[in-house]
mmCIF file of N, CA and C in Angstrom:
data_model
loop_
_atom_site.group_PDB
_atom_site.id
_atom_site.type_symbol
_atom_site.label_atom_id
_atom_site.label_comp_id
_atom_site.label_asym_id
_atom_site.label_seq_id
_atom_site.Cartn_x
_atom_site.Cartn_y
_atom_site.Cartn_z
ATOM 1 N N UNK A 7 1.622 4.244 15.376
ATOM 2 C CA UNK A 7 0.341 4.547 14.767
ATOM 3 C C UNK A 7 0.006 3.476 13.736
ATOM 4 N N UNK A 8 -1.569 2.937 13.506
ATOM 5 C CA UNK A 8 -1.999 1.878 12.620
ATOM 6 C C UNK A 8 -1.878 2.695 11.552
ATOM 7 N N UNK A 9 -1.506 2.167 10.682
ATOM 8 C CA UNK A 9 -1.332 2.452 9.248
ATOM 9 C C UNK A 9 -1.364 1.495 8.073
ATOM 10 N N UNK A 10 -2.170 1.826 7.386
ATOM 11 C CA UNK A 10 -2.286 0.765 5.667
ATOM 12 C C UNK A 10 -1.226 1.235 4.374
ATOM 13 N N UNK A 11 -0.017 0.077 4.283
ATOM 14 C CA UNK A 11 1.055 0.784 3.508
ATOM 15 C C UNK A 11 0.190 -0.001 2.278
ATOM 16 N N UNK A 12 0.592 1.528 1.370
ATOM 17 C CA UNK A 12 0.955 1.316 -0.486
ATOM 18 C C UNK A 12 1.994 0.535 -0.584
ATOM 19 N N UNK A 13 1.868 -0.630 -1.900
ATOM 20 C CA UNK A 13 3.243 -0.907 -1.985
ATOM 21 C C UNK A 13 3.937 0.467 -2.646
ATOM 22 N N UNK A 14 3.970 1.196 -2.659
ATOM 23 C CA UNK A 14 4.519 2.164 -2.768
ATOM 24 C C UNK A 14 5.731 2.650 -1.830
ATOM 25 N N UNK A 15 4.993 2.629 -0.610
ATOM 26 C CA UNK A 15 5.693 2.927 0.579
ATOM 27 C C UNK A 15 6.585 1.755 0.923
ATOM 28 N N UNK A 16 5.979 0.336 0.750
ATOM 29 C CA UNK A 16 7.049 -0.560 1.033
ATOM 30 C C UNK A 16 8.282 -0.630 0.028
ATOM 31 N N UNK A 17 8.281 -0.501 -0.934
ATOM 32 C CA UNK A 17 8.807 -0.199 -1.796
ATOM 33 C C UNK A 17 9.919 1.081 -1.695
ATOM 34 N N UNK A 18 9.251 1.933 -0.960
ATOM 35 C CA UNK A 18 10.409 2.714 -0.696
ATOM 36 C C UNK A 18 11.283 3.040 0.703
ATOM 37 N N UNK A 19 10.896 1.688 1.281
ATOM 38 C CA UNK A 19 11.825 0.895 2.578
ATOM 39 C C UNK A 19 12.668 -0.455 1.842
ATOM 40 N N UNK A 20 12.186 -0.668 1.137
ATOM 41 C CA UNK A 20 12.665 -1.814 0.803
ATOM 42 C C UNK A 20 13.822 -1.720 -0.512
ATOM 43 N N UNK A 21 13.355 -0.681 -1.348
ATOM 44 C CA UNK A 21 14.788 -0.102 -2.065
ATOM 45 C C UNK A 21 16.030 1.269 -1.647
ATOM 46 N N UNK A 22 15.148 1.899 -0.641
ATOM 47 C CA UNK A 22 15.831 2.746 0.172
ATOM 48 C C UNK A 22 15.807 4.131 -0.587
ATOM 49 N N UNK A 23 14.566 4.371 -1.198
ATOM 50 C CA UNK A 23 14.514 5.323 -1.775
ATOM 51 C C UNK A 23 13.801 6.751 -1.132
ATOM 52 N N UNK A 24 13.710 7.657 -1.754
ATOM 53 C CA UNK A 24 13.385 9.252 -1.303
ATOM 54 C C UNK A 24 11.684 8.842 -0.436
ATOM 55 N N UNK A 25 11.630 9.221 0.857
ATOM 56 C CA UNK A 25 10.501 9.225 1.168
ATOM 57 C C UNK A 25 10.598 7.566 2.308
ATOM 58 N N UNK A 26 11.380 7.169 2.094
ATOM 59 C CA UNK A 26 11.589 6.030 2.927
ATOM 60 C C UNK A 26 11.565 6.232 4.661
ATOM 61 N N UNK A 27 12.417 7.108 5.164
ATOM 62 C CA UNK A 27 12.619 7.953 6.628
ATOM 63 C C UNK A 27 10.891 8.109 7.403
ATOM 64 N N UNK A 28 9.856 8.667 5.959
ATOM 65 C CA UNK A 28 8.507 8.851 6.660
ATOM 66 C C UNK A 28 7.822 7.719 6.934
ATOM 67 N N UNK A 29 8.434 6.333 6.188
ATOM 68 C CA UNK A 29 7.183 5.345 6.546
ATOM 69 C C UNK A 29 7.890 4.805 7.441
ATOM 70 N N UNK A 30 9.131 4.624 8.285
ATOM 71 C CA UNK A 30 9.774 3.934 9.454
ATOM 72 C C UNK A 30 9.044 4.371 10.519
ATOM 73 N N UNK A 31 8.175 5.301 10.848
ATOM 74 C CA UNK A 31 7.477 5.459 12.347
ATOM 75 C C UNK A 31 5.922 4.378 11.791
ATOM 76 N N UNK A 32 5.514 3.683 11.557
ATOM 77 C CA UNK A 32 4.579 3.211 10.789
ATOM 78 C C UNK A 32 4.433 1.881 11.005
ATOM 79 N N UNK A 33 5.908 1.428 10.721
ATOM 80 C CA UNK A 33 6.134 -0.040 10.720
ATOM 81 C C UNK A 33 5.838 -0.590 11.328
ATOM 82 N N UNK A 34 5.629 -0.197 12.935
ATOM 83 C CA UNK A 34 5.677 -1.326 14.158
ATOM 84 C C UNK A 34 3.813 -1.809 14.438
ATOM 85 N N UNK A 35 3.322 -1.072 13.458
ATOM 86 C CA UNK A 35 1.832 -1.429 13.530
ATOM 87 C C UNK A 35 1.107 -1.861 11.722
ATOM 88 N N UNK A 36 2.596 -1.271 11.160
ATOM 89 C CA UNK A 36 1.512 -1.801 9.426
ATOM 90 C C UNK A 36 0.540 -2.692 9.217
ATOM 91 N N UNK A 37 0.114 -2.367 8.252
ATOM 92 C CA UNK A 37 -0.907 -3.497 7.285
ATOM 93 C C UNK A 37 -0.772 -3.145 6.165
ATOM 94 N N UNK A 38 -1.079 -4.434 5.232
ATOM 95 C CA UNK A 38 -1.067 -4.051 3.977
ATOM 96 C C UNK A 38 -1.808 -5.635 3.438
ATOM 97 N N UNK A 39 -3.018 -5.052 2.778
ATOM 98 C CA UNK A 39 -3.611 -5.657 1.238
ATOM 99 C C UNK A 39 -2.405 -6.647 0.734
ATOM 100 N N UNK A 40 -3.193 -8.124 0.949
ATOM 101 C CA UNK A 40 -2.371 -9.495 0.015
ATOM 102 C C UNK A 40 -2.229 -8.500 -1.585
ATOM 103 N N UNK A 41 -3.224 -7.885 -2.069
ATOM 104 C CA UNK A 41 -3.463 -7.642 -3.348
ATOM 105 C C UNK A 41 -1.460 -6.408 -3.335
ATOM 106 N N UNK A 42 -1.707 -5.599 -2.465
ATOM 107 C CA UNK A 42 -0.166 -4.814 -2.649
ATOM 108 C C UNK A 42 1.354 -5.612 -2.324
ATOM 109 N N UNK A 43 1.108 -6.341 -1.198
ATOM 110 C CA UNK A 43 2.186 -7.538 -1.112
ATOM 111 C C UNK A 43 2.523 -8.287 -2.697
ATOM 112 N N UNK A 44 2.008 -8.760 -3.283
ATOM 113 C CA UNK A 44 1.997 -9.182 -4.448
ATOM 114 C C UNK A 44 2.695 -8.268 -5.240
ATOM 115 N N UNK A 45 2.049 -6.770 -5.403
ATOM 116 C CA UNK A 45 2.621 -5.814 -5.824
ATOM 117 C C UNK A 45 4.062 -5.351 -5.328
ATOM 118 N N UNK A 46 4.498 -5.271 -4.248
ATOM 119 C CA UNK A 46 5.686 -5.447 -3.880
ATOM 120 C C UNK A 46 6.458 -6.294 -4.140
ATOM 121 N N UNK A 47 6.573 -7.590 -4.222
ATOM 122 C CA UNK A 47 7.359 -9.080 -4.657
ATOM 123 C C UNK A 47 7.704 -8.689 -6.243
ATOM 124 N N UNK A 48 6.457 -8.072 -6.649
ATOM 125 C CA UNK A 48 6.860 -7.728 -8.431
ATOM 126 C C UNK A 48 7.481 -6.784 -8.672
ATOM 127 N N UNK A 49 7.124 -5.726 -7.883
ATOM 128 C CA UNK A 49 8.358 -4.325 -8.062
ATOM 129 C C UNK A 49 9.575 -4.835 -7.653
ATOM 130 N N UNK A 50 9.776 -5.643 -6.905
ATOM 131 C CA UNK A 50 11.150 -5.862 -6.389
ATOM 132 C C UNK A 50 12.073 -7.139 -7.389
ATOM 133 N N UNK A 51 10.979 -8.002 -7.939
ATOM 134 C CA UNK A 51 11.957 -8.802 -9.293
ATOM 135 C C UNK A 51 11.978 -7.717 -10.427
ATOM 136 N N UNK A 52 11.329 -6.920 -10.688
ATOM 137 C CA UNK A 52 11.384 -6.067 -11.556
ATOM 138 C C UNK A 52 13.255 -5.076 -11.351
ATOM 139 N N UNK A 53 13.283 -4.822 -10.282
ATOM 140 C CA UNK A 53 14.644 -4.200 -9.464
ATOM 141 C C UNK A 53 15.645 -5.376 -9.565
ATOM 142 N N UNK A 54 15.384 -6.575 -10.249
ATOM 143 C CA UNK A 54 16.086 -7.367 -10.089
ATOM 144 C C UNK A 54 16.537 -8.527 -8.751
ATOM 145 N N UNK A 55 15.894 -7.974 -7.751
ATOM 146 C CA UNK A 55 16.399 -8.708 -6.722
ATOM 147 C C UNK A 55 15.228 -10.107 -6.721
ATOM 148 N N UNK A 56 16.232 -11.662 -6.607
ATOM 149 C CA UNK A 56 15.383 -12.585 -6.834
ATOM 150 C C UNK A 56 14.006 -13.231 -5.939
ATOM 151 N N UNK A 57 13.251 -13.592 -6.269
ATOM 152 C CA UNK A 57 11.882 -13.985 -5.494
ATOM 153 C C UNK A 57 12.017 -13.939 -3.788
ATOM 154 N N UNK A 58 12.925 -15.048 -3.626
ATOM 155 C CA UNK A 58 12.975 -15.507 -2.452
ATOM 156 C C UNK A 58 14.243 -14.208 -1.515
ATOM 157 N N UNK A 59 14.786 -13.283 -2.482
ATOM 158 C CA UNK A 59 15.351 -12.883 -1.354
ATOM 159 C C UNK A 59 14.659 -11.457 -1.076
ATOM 160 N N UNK A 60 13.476 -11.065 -2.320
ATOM 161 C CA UNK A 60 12.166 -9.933 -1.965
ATOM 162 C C UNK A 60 11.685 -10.183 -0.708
ATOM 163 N N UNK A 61 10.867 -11.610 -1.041
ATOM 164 C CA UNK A 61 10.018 -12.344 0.247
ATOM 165 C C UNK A 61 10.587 -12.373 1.482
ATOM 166 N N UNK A 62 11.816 -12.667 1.681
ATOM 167 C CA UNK A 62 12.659 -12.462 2.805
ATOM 168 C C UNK A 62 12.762 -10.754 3.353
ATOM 169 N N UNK A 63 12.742 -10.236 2.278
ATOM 170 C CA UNK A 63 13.226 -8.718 2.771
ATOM 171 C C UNK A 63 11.961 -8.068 3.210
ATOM 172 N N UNK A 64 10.926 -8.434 2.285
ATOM 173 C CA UNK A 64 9.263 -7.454 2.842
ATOM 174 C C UNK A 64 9.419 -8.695 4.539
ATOM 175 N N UNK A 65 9.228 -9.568 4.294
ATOM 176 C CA UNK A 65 9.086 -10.216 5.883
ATOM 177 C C UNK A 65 9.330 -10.126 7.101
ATOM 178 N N UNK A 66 11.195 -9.276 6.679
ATOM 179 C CA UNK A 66 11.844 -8.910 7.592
ATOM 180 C C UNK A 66 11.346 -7.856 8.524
ATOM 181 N N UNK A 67 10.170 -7.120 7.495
ATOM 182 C CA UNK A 67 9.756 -5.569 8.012
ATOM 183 C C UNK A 67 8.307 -6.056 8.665
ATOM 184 N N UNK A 68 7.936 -7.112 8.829
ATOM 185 C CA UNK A 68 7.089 -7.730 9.638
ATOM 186 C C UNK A 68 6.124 -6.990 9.652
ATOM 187 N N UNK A 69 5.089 -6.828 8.466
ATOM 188 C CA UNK A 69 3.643 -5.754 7.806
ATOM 189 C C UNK A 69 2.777 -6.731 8.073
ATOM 190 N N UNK A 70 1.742 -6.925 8.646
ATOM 191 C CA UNK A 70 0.807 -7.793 8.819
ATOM 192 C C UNK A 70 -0.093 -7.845 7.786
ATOM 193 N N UNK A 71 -0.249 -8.668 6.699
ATOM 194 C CA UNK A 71 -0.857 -8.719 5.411
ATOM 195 C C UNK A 71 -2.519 -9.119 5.769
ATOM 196 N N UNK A 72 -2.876 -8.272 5.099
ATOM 197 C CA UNK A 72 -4.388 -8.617 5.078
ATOM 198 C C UNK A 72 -4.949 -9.064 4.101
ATOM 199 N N UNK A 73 -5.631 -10.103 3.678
ATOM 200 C CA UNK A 73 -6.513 -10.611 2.992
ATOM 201 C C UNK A 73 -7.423 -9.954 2.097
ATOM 202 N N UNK A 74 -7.318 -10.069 0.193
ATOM 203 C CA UNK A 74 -8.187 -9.419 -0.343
ATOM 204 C C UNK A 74 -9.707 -9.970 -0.226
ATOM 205 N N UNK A 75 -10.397 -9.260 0.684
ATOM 206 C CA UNK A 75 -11.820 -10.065 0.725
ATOM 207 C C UNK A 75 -13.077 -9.854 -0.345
ATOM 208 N N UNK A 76 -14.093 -10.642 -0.079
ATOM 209 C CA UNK A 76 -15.055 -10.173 -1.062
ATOM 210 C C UNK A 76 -15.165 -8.369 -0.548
ATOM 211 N N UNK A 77 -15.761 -8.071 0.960
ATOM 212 C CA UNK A 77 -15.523 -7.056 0.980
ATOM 213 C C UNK A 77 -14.570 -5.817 0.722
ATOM 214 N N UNK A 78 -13.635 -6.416 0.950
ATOM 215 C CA UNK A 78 -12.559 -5.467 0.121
ATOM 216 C C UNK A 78 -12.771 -5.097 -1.624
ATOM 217 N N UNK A 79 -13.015 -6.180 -2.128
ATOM 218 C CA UNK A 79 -13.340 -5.632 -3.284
ATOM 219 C C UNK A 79 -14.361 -5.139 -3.864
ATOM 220 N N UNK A 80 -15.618 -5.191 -3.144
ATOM 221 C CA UNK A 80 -16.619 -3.887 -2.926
ATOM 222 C C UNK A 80 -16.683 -2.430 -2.586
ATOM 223 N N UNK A 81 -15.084 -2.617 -1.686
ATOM 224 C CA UNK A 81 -14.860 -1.521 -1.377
ATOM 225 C C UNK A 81 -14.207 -0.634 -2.723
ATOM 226 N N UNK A 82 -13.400 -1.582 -3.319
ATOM 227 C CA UNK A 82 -12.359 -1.401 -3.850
ATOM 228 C C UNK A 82 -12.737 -0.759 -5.323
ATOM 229 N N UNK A 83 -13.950 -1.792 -5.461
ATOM 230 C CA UNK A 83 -14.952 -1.497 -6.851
ATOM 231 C C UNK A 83 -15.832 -0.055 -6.935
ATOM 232 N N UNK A 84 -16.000 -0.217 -5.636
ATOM 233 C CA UNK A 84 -16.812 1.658 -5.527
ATOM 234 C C UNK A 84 -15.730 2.744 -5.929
ATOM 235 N N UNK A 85 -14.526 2.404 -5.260
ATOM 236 C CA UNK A 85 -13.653 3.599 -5.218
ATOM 237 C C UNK A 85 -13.614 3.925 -6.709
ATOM 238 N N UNK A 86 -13.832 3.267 -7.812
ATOM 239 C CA UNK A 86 -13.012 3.085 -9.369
ATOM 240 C C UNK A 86 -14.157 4.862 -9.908
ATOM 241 N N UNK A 87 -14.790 5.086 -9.307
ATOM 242 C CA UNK A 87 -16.060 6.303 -9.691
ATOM 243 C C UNK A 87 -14.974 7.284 -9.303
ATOM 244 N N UNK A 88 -14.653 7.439 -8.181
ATOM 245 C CA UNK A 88 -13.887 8.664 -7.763
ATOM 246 C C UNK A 88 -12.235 8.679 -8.184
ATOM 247 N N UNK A 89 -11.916 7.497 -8.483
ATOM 248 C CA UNK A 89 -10.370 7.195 -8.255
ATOM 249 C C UNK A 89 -10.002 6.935 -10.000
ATOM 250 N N UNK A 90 -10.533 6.622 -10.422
ATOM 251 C CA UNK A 90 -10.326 6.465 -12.410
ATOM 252 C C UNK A 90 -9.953 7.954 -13.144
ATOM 253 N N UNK A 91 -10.122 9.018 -12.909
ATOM 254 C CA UNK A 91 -9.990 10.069 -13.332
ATOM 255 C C UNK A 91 -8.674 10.612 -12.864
ATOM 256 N N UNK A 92 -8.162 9.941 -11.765
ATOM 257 C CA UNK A 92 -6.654 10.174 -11.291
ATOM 258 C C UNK A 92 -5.755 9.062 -12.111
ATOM 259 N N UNK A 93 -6.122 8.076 -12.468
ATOM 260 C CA UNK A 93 -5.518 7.135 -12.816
ATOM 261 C C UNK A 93 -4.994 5.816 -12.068
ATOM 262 N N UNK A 94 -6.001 5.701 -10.870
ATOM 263 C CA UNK A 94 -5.187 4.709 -10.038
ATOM 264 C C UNK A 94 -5.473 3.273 -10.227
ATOM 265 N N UNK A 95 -4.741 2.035 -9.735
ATOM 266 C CA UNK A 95 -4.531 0.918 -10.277
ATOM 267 C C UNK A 95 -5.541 0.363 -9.392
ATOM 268 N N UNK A 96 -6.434 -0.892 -9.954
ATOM 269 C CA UNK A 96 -6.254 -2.099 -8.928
ATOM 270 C C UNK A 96 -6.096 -2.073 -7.230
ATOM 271 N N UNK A 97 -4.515 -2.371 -7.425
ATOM 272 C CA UNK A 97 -3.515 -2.130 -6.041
ATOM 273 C C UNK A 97 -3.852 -0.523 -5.429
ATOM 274 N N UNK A 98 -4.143 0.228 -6.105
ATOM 275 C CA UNK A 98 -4.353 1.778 -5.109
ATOM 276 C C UNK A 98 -5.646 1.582 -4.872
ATOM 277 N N UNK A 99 -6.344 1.150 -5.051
ATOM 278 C CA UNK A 99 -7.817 0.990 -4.512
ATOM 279 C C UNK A 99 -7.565 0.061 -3.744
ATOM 280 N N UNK A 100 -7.529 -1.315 -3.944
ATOM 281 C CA UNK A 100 -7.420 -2.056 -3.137
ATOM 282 C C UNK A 100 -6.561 -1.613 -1.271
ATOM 283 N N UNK A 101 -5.320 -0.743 -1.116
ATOM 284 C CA UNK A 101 -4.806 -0.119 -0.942
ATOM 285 C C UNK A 101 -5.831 0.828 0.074
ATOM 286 N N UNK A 102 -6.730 1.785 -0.422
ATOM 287 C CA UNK A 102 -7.540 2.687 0.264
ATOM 288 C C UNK A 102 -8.572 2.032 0.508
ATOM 289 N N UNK A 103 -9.173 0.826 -0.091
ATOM 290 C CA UNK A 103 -10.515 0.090 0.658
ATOM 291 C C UNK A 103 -9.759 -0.690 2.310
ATOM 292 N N UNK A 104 -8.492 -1.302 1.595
ATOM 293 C CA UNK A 104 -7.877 -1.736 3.139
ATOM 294 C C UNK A 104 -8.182 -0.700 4.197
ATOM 295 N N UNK A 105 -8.016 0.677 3.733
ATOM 296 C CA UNK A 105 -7.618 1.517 4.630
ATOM 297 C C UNK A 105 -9.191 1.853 5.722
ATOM 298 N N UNK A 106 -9.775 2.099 4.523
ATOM 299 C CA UNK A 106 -11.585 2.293 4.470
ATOM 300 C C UNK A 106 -11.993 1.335 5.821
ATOM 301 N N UNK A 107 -11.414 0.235 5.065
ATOM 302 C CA UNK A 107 -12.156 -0.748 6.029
ATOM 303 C C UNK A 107 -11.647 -0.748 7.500
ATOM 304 N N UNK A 108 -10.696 -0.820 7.464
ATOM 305 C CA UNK A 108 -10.053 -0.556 9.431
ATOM 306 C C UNK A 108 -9.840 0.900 10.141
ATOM 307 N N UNK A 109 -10.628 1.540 9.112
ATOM 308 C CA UNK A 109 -10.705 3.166 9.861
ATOM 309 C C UNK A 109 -9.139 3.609 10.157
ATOM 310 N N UNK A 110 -8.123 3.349 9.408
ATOM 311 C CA UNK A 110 -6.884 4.109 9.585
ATOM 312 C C UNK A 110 -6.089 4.697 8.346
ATOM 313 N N UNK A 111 -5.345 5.843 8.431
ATOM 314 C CA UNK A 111 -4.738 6.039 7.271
ATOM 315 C C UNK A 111 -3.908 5.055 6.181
ATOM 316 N N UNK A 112 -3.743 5.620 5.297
ATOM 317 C CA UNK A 112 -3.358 4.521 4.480
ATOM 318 C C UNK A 112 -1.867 5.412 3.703
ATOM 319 N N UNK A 113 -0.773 5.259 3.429
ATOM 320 C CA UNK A 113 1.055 6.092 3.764
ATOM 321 C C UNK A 113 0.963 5.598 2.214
ATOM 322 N N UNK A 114 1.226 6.700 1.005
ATOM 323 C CA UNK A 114 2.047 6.192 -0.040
ATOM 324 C C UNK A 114 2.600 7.519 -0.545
ATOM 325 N N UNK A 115 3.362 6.752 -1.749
ATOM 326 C CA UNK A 115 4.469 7.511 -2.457
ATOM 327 C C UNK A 115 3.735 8.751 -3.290
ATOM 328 N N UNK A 116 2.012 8.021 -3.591
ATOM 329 C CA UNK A 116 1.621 8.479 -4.368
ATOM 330 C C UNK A 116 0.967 9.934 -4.008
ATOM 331 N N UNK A 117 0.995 10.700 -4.849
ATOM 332 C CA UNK A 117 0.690 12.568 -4.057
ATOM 333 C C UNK A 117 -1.000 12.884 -4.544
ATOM 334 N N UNK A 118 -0.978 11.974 -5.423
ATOM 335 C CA UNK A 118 -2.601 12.360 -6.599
ATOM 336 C C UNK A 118 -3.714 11.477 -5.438
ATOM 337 N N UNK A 119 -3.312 10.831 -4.651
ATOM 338 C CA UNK A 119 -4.143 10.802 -3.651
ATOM 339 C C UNK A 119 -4.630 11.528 -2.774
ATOM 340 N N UNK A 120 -3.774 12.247 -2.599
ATOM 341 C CA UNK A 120 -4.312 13.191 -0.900
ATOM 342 C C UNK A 120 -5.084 14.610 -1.975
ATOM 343 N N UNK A 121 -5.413 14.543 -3.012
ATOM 344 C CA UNK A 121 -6.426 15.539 -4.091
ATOM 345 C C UNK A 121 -7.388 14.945 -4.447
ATOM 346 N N UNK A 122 -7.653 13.599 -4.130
ATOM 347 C CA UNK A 122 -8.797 12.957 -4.516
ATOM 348 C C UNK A 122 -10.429 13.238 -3.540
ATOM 349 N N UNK A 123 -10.348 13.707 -2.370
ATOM 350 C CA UNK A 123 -11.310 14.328 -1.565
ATOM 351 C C UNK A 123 -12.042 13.168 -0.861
ATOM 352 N N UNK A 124 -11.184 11.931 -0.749
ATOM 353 C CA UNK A 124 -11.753 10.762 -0.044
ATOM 354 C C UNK A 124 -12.324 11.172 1.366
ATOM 355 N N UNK A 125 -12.776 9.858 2.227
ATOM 356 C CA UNK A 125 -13.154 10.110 3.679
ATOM 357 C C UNK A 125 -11.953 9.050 4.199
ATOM 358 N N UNK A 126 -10.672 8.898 3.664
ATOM 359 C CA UNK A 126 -9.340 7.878 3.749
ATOM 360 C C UNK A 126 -8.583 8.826 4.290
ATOM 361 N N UNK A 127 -7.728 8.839 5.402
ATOM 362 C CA UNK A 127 -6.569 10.061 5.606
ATOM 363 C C UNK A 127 -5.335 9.497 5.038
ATOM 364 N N UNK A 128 -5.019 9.993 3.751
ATOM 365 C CA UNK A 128 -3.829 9.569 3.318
ATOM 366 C C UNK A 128 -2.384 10.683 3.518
ATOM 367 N N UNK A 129 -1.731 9.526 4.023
ATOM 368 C CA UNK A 129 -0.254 10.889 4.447
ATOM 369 C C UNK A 129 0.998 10.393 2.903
ATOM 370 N N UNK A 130 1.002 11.347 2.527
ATOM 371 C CA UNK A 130 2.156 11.302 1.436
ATOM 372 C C UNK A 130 3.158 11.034 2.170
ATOM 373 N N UNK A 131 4.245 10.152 1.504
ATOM 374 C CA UNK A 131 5.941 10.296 2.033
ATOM 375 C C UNK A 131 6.607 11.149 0.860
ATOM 376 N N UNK A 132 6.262 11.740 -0.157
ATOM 377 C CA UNK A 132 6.602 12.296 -0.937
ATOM 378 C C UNK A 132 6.481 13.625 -1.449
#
């Protein structure tokens, strides 16, 4: 199934954490926002593990990165009306405009999404 990962979700393949098992049926079609890739490389020096062996490890899981476009961030900029009162970043918009835009769900860690009443089908792993 097409799916738009949170770095959230990569993040929790890539440190092997709770919720990891749900985004492995996912993988063989991902996408994910340059803007969350970024976000992933930083959660993962943050975990300590160094640049080049993050980059190696998100690569390995072969997510087809998509490009933050002007449109994307139109998308991304609308969402901030509905999505600011939850508290979401940047990267979680960016994240659900990816999703917006290719008509497929979009998989994260995060739960305050699937209460937000979008037209995005977001599946929690958590």
């Amino acid at each position: 199934m097409v799916a738009v990962l949170d770095a959230s979700a990569v993040l929790a393949v890539a440190l092997s954490e709770i919720g990891a098992p749900k985004v492995a049926p996912f993988l063989a079609d991902a996408w994910m926002s340059a803007v969350n890739h970024a976000e992933v490389l930083h959660g993962l020096k943050r975990q300590g593990i160094p640049f080049l062996i993050g980059e190696g490890l998100v690569d390995s899981l072969e997510i087809t990165v998509v490009p933050f476009t002007r449109r994307l961030a139109g998308f991304a900029a609308e969402l901030d009306a509905v999505t600011s009162v939850a508290g979401l970043s940047l990267g979680d918009r960016a994240c659900l405009a990816t999703g917006e835009a290719m008509s497929c769900p979009v998989v994260t860690a995060d739960r305050v999404w699937t209460s937000l009443g979008l037209d995005i089908e977001v599946i929690s792993i958590r």
